[in-house]
Coordinates of C-alpha atoms in Angstrom, one line a residue:
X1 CA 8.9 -193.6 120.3
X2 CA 12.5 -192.5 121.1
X3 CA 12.1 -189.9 118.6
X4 CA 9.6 -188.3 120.0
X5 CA 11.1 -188.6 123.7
X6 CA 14.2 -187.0 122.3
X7 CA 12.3 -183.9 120.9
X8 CA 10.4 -182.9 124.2
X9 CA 12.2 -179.8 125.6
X10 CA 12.5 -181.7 129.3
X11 CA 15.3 -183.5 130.0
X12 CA 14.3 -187.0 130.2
X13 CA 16.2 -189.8 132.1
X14 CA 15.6 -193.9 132.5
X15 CA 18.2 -195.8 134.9
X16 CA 17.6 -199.5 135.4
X17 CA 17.4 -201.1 139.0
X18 CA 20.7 -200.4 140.1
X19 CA 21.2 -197.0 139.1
X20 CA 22.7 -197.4 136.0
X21 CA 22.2 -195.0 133.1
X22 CA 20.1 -196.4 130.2
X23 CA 18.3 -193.6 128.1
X24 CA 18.5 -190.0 127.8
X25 CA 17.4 -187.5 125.5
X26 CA 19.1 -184.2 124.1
X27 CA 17.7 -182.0 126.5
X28 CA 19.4 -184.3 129.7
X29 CA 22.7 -183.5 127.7
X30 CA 22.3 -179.7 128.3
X31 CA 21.8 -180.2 132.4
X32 CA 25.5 -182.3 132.2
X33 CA 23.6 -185.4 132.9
X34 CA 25.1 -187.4 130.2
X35 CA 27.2 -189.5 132.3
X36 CA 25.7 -190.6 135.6
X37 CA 28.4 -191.5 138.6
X38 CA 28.1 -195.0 139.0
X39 CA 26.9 -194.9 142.3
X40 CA 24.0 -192.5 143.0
X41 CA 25.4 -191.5 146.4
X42 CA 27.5 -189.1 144.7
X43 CA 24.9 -187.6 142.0
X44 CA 24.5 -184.4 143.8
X45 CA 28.0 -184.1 144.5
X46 CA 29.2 -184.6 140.7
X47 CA 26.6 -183.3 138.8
X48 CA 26.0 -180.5 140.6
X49 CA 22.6 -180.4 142.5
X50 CA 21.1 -178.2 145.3
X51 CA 18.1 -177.4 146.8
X52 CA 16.3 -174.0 145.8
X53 CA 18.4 -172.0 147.9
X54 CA 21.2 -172.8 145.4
X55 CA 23.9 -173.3 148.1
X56 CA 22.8 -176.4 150.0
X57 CA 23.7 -180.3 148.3
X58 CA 20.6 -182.0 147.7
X59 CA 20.5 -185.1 149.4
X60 CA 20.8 -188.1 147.4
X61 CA 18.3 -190.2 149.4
X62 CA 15.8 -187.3 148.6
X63 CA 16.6 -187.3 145.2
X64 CA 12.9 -188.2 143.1
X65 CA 14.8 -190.5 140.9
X66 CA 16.6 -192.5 144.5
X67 CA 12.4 -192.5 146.1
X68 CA 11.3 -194.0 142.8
X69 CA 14.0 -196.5 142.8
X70 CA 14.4 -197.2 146.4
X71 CA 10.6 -196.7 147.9
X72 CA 8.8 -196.9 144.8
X73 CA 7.4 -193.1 144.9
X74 CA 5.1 -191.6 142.2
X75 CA 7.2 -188.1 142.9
X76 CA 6.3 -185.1 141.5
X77 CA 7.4 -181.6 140.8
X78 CA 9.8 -181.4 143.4
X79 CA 12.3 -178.3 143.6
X80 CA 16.2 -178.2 142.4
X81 CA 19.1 -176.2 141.4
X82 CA 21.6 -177.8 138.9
X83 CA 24.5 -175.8 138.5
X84 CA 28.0 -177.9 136.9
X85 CA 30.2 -177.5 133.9
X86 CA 27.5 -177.5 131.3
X87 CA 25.3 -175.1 133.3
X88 CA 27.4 -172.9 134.9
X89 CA 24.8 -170.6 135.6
X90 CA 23.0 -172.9 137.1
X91 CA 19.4 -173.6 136.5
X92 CA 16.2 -173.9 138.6
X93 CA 14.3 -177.5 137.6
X94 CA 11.0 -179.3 139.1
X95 CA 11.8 -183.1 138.7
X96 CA 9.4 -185.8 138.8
X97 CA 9.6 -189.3 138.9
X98 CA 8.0 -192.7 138.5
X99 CA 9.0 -196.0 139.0
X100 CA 9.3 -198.7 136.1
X101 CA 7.7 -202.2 137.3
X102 CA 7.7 -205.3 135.4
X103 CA 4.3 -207.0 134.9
X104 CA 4.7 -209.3 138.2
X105 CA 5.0 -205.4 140.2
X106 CA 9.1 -205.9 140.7
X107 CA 10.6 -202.1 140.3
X108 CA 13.1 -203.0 137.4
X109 CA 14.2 -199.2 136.6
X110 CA 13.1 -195.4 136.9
X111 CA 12.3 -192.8 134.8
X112 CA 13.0 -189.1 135.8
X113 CA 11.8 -185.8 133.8
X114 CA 13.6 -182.2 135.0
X115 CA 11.4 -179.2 133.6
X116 CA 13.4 -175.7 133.3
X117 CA 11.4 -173.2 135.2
X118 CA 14.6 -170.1 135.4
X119 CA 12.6 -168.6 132.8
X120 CA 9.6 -168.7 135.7
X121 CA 11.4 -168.4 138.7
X122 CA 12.8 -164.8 137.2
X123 CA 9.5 -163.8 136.0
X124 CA 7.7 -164.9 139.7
X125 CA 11.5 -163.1 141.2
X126 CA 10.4 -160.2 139.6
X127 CA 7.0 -160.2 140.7
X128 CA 7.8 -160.9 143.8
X129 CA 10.2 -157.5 143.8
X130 CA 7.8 -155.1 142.3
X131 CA 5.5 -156.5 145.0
X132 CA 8.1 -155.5 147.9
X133 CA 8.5 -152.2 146.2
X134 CA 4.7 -151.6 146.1
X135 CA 4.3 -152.6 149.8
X136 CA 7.5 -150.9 151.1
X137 CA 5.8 -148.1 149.4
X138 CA 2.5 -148.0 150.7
X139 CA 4.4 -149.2 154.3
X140 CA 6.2 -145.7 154.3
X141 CA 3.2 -143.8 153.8
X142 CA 1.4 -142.5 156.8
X143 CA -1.7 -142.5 155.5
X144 CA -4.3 -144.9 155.3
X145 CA -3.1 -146.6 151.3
X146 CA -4.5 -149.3 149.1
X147 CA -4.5 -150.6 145.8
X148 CA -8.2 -152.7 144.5
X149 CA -8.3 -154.7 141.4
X150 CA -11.4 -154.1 139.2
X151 CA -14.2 -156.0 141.0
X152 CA -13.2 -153.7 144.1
X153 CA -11.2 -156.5 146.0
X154 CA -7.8 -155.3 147.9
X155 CA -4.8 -156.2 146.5
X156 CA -2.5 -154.3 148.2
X157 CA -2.8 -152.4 151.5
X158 CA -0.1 -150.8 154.2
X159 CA -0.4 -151.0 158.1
X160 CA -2.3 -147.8 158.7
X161 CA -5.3 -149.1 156.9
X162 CA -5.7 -152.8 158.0
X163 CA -5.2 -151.0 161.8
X164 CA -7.9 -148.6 160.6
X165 CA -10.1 -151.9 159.7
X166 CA -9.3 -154.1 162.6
X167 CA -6.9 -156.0 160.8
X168 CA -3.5 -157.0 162.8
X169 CA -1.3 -157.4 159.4
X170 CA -2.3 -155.6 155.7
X171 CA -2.1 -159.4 154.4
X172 CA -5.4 -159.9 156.3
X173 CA -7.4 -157.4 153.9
X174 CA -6.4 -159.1 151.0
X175 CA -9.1 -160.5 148.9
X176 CA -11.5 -158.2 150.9
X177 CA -14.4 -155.4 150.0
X178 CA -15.2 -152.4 151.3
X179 CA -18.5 -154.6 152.2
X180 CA -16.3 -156.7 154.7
X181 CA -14.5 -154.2 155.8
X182 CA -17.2 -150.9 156.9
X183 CA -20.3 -150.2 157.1
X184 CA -22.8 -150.5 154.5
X185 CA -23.1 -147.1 153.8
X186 CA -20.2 -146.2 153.6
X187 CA -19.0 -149.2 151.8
X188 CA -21.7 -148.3 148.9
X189 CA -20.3 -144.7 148.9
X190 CA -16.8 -145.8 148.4
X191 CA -17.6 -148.2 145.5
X192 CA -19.9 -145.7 144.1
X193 CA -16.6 -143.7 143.9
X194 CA -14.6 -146.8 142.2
X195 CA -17.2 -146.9 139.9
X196 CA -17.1 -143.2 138.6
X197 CA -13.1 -143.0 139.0
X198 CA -12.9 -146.3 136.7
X199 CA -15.8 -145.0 134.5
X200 CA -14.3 -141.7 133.6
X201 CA -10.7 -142.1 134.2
X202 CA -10.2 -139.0 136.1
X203 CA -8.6 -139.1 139.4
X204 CA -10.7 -137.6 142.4
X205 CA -10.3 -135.3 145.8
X206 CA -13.1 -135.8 147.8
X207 CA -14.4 -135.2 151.9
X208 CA -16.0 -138.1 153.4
X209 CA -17.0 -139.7 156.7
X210 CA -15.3 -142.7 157.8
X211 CA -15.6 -145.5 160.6
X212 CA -12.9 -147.0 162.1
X213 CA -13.4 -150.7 163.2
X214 CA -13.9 -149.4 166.7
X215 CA -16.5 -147.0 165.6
X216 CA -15.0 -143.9 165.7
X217 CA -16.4 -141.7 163.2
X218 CA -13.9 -139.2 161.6
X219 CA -13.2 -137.1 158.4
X220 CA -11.0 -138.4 156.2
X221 CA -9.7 -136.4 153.0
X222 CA -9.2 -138.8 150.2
X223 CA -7.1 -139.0 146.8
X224 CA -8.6 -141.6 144.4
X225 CA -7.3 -142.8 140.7
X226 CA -7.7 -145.8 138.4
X227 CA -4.7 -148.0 137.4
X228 CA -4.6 -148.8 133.9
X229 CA -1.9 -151.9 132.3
X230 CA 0.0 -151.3 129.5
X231 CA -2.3 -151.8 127.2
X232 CA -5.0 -149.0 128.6
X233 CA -7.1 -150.9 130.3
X234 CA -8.6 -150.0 133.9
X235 CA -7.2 -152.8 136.1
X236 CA -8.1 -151.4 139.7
X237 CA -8.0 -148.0 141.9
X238 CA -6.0 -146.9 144.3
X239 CA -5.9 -144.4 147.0
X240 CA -4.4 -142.4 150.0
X241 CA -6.8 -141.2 152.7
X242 CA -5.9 -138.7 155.8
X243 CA -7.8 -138.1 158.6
X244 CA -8.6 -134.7 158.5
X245 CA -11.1 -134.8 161.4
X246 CA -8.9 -132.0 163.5
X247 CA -8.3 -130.0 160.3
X248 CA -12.3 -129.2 160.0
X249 CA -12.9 -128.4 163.1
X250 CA -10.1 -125.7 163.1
X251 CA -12.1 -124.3 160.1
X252 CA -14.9 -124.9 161.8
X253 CA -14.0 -122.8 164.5
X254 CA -12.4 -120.6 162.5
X255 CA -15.3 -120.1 160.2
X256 CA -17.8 -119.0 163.8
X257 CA -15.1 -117.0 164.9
X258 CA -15.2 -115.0 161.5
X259 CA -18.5 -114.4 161.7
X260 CA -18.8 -114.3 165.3
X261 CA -16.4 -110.9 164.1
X262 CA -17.9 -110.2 161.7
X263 CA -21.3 -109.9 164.1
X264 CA -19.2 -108.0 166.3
X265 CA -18.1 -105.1 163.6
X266 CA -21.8 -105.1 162.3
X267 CA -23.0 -104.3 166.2
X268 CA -19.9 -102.2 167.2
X269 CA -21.0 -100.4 164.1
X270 CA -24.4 -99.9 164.6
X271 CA -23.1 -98.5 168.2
X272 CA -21.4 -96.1 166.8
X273 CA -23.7 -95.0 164.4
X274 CA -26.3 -94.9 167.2
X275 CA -24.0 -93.2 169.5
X276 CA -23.7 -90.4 166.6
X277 CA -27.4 -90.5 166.3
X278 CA -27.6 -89.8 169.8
X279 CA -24.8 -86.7 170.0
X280 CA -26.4 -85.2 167.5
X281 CA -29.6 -85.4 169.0
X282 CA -28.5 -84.4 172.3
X283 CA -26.8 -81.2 170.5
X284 CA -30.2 -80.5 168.6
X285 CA -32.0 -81.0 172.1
X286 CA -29.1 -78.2 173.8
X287 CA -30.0 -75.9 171.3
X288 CA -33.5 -76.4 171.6
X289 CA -33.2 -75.9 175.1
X290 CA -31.6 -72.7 174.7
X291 CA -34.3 -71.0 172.2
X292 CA -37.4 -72.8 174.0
X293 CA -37.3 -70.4 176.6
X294 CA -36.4 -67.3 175.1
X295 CA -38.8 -67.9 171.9
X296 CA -41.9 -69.6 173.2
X297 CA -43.1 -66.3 175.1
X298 CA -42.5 -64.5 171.2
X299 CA -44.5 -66.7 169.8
X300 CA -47.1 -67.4 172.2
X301 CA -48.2 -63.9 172.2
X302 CA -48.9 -63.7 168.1
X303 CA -50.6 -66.8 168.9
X304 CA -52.7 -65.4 171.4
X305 CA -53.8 -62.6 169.1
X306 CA -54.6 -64.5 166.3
X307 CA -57.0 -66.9 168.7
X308 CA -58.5 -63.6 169.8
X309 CA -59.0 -62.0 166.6
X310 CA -60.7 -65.5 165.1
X311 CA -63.1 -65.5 168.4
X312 CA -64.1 -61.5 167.3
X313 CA -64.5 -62.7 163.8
X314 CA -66.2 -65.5 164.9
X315 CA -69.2 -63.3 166.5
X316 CA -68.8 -60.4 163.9
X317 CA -69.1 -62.7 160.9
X318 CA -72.7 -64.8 160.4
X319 CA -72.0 -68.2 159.3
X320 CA -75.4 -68.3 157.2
X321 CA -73.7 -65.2 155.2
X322 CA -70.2 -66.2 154.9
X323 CA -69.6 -69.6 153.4
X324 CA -66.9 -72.0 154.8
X325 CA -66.3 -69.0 157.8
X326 CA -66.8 -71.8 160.9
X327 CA -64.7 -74.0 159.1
X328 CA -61.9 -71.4 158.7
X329 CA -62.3 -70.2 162.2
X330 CA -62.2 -74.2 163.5
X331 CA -58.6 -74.2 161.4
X332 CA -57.6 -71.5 162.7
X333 CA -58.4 -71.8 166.3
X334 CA -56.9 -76.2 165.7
X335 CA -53.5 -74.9 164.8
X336 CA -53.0 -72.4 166.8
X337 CA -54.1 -75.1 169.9
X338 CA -51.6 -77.3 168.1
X339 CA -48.7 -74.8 168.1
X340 CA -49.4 -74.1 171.7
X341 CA -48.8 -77.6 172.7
X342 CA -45.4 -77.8 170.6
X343 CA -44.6 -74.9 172.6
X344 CA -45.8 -76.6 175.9
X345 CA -43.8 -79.2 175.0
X346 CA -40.5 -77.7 174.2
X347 CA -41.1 -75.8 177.5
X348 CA -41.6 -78.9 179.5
X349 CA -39.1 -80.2 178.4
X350 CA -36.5 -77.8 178.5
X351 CA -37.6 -76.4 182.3
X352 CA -36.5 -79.6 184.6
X353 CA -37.9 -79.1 187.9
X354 CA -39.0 -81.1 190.9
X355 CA -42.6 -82.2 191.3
X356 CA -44.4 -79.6 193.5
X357 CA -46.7 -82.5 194.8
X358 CA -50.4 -81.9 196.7
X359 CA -52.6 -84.1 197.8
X360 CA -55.2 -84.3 194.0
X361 CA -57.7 -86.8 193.1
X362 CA -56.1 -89.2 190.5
X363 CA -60.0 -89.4 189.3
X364 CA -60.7 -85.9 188.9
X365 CA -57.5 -85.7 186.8
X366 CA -58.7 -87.9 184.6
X367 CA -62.1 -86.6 184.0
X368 CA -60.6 -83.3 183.1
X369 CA -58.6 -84.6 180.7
X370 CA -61.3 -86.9 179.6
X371 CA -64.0 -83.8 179.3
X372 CA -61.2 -81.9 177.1
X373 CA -63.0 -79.7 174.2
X374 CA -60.1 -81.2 171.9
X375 CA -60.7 -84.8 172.3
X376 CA -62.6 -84.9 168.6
X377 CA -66.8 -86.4 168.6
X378 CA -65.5 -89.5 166.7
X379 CA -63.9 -91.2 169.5
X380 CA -65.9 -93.3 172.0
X381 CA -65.0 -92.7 175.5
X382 CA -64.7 -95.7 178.0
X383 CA -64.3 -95.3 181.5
X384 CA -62.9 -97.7 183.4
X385 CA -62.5 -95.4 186.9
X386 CA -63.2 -96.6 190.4
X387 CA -66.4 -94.9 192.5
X388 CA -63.8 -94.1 195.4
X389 CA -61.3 -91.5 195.4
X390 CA -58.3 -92.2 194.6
X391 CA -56.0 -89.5 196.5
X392 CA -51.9 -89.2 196.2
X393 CA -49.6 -86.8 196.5
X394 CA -48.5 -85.6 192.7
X395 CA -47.5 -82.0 190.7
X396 CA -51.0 -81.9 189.1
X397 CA -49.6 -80.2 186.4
X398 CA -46.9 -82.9 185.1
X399 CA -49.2 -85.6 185.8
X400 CA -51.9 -84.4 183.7
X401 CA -49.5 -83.0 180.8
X402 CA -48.3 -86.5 180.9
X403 CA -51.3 -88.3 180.6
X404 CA -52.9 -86.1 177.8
X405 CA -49.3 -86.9 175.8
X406 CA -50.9 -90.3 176.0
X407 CA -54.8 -89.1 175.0
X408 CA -53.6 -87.2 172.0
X409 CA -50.8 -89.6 170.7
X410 CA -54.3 -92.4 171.3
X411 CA -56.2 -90.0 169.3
X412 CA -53.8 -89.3 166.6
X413 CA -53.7 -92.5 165.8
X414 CA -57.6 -92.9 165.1
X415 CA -58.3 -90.4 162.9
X416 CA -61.1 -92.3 161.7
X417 CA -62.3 -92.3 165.0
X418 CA -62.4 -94.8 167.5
X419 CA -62.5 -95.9 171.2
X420 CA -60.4 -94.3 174.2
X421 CA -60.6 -96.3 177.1
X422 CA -59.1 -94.8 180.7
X423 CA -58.5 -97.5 183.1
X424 CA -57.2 -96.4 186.7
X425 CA -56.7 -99.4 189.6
X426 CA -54.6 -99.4 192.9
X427 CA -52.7 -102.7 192.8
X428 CA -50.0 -103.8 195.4
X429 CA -49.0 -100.3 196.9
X430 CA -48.9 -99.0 193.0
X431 CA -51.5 -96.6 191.5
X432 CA -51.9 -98.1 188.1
X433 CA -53.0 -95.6 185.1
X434 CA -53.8 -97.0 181.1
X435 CA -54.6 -95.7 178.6
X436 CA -55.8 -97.5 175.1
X437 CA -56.7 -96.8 172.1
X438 CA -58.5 -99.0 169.2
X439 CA -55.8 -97.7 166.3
X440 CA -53.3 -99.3 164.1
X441 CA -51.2 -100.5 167.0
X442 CA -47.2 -99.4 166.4
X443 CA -44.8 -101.3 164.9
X444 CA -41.5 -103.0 166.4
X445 CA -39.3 -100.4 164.5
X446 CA -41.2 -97.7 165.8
X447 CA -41.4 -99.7 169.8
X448 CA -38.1 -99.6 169.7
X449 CA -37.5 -95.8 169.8
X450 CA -40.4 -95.2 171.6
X451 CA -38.8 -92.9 174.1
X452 CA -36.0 -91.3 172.2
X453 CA -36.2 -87.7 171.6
X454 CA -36.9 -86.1 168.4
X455 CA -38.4 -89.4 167.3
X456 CA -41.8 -89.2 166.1
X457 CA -44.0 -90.8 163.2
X458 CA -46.5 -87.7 163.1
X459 CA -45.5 -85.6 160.1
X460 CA -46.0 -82.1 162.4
X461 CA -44.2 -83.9 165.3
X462 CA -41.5 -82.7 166.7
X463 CA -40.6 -86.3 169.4
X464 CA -40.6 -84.8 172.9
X465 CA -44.5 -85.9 173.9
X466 CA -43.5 -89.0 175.8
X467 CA -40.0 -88.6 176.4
X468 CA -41.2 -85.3 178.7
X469 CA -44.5 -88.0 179.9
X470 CA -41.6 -90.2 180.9
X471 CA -39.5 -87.8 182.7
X472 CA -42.8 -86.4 184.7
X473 CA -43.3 -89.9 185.6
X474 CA -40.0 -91.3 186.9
X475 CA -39.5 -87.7 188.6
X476 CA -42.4 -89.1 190.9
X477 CA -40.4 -92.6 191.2
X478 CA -43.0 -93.7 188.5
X479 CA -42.7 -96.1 185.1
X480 CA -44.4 -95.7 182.1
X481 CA -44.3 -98.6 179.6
X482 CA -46.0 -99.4 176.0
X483 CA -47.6 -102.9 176.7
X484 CA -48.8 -105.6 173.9
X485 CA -52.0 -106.2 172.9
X486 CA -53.6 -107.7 170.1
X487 CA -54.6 -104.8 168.3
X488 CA -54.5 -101.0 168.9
X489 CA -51.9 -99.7 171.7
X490 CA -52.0 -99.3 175.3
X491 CA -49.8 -97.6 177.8
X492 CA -49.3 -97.6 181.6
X493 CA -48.4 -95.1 183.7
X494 CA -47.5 -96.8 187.5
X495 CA -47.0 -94.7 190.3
X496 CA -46.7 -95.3 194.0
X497 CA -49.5 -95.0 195.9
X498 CA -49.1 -92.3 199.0

């Protein structure tokens, strides 16, 4: 039995009931307890034992071996420091011990075991540093920082995050998930992103909405990476986040700016090129102002000849003997009418007058033009004209040249034929003219430029019809306007009503 006692590694020490020394093993011999002081009120003195803090006497009434003797305690692992001549470097032990009772229950002695732990107390020393050294770490970041273990749980966090969570100290997040901690989807995303960083061992950069424990919501850039032992294997994340909440809406703004200038050079550049559309349409409309007048008379007078000579041909020439002749003759006498009212137009619109207003029947202006040999058999007339007179005071002339822009653009665009409907009313102190036609209708593109000279979709057009309509009718404090319908095109002339 003593053999084996003497092997074990602890030191190992039996006292009878008055203190005095009667066993000890090998190991006791190594902590200078070979000799105990006769009386145990000086043991810590002379064989040199502290508490823990290594400074400190223990005191010998505390002592496990005096409480097993004196109060017959069962003690156990209780902290020392033994430091004498046979230790001294002194050496962290836990003692235990038990009293020794003879069979009637009298405490006849003590036994006491002292376990080296300096080998432990280093190891947990050092643990304890590299876990100051992590948390000073993490405390000096700004950022939201953490370190999980494996199953996700926080290990480690600084003061920026448990704030962030709603926790007063980072120790209060330990042993906590993202589940305690956010919301649950969020919490799910942020695992997910454990998983993948653990999975594939890459670290990741990622943008991601975040919830503070007051429920601010936010944009927090974050850094992610798995931590891997010594041996390669993953053994948690960790990760810095920073709120980068003001950062996106910087580029946000940024971002609208840029294309709000970008918006801005597209418009300022179609200005410009519209502004250069429009000089160079206002120098083609000086120079056609300038030759109008001068020219038209030089070409109206071939013109007139040629209708002439078609009108003798026309009665010289049987159609029963001549094939085709009434057809050439109709050619003939349609373009020259065309080219007349080219001429017309460049006329009109290059001679800017005032009205030379008379009193005139606004209904027997539209029956003339309505009665017009030109207006083709294949178009339907309605008339939509009141059985009273309708008298004002208007330049006859520029009225009807107007208003027959607006029959022939009608019938231009039916050249399959179609229906022409004149509508004339007197509504609240305005005469109110339309004219509508069942063609294609116009297109937006085409609305849109309506009005501008030189603009016109008729391949013999030359774009003056309605801007000249529109200056005859605003020179009698009219407005002329193209108005939607569902199909076809309408416009309407309004004038006031004298």
């Amino acid at each position: 039995m003593l053999d084996a006692v003497a092997g074990i590694s602890d030191a190992l020490v039996v006292v009878d009931e008055r203190a005095r020394l009667v066993y000890r093993n090998p190991a006791a011999d190594l902590l200078g307890l070979q000799d105990l002081a006769p009386d145990p009120a000086h043991w810590s003195r002379v064989h040199g034992i502290f508490l823990p803090d290594e400074q400190t006497p223990f005191p010998t009434a505390e002592l496990p071996v005096s409480r097993a003797l004196t109060a017959g305690e069962a003690v156990r692992d209780v902290g020392m420091f033994v430091k004498n001549e046979r230790v001294p470097a002194g050496l962290h032990v836990l003692a235990s011990a038990n009293p020794l009772r003879d069979p009637c229950g009298h405490i006849r002695g003590a036994v006491c075991i002292l376990r080296d732990i300096s080998v432990l107390r280093k190891q947990e020393a050092q643990l304890e540093e590299g876990a100051r050294q992590k948390k000073a770490i993490l405390d000096n970041i700004p950022d939201i920082a953490w370190l999980k273990d494996e199953l996700g749980r926080y290990v480690l966090v600084n003061q920026p995050f448990a704030s962030a969570a709603g926790r007063a100290v980072p120790d209060d997040v330990a042993g906590l998930t993202d589940l305690d901690l956010w919301p649950q989807d969020l919490a799910e995303l942020y695992r997910g992103d454990d998983a993948e960083i653990m999975h594939t061992r890459l670290h990741k950069q990622i943008e991601e909405p975040f919830v503070d424990a007051d429920g601010r919501r936010s944009w927090i850039e974050t850094f992610k990476t798995c931590i891997v032992d010594d041996n390669g294997k993953v053994i948690g994340t960790t990760g810095i986040a920073r709120d980068i909440t003001e950062r996106r809406r910087i580029e946000e703004d940024m971002r609208t700016r840029k294309n709000e200038l970008e918006q801005r050079v597209l418009e300022r550049t179609a200005e410009l090129a519209e502004a250069q559309e429009n000089l160079v349409r206002q120098e083609r409309l000086a120079v056609l102002g300038q030759l109008a007048g001068g020219v038209a008379h030089q070409i109206r007078n071939p013109l007139a000849a040629i209708m002439n000579a078609s009108y003798v041909l026309k009665r010289h020439l049987a159609p029963d003997r001549h094939e085709n002749v009434e057809d050439a003759i109709r050619i003939i006498h349609d373009e020259v009418r065309h080219a007349n009212i080219i001429i017309t137009g460049l006329l009109d619109y290059a001679r800017v007058r005032t009205p030379d207003r008379h009193p005139t029947s606004i209904v027997d202006l539209l029956e003339r033009i309505l009665d017009s040999d030109w207006i083709p058999s294949n178009v339907r007339i309605v008339r939509e004209l009141p059985a009273d007179s309708v008298v004002s005071e208007v330049d006859s002339d520029q009225l009807q040249g107007a208003i027959a822009n607006l029959v022939r653009n009608a019938i231009d665009a039916m050249p399959d034929g179609g229906e022409l409907s004149m509508a004339l009313a007197v509504r609240g102190g305005e005469i109110v003219i339309t004219v509508t036609d069942t063609g294609g209708g116009i297109s937006p593109h085409v609305r849109a430029h309506l009005f501008e000279p030189l603009h016109s979709t008729k391949p013999m057009g030359i774009g003056l019809g309605l801007v000249t309509a529109r200056r005859f009718v605003e020179a009698h404090g009219g407005q002329i306007a193209c108005i939607d319908v569902p199909s076809g095109a309408r416009f309407e002339i309004r004038l006031p009503a004298s």
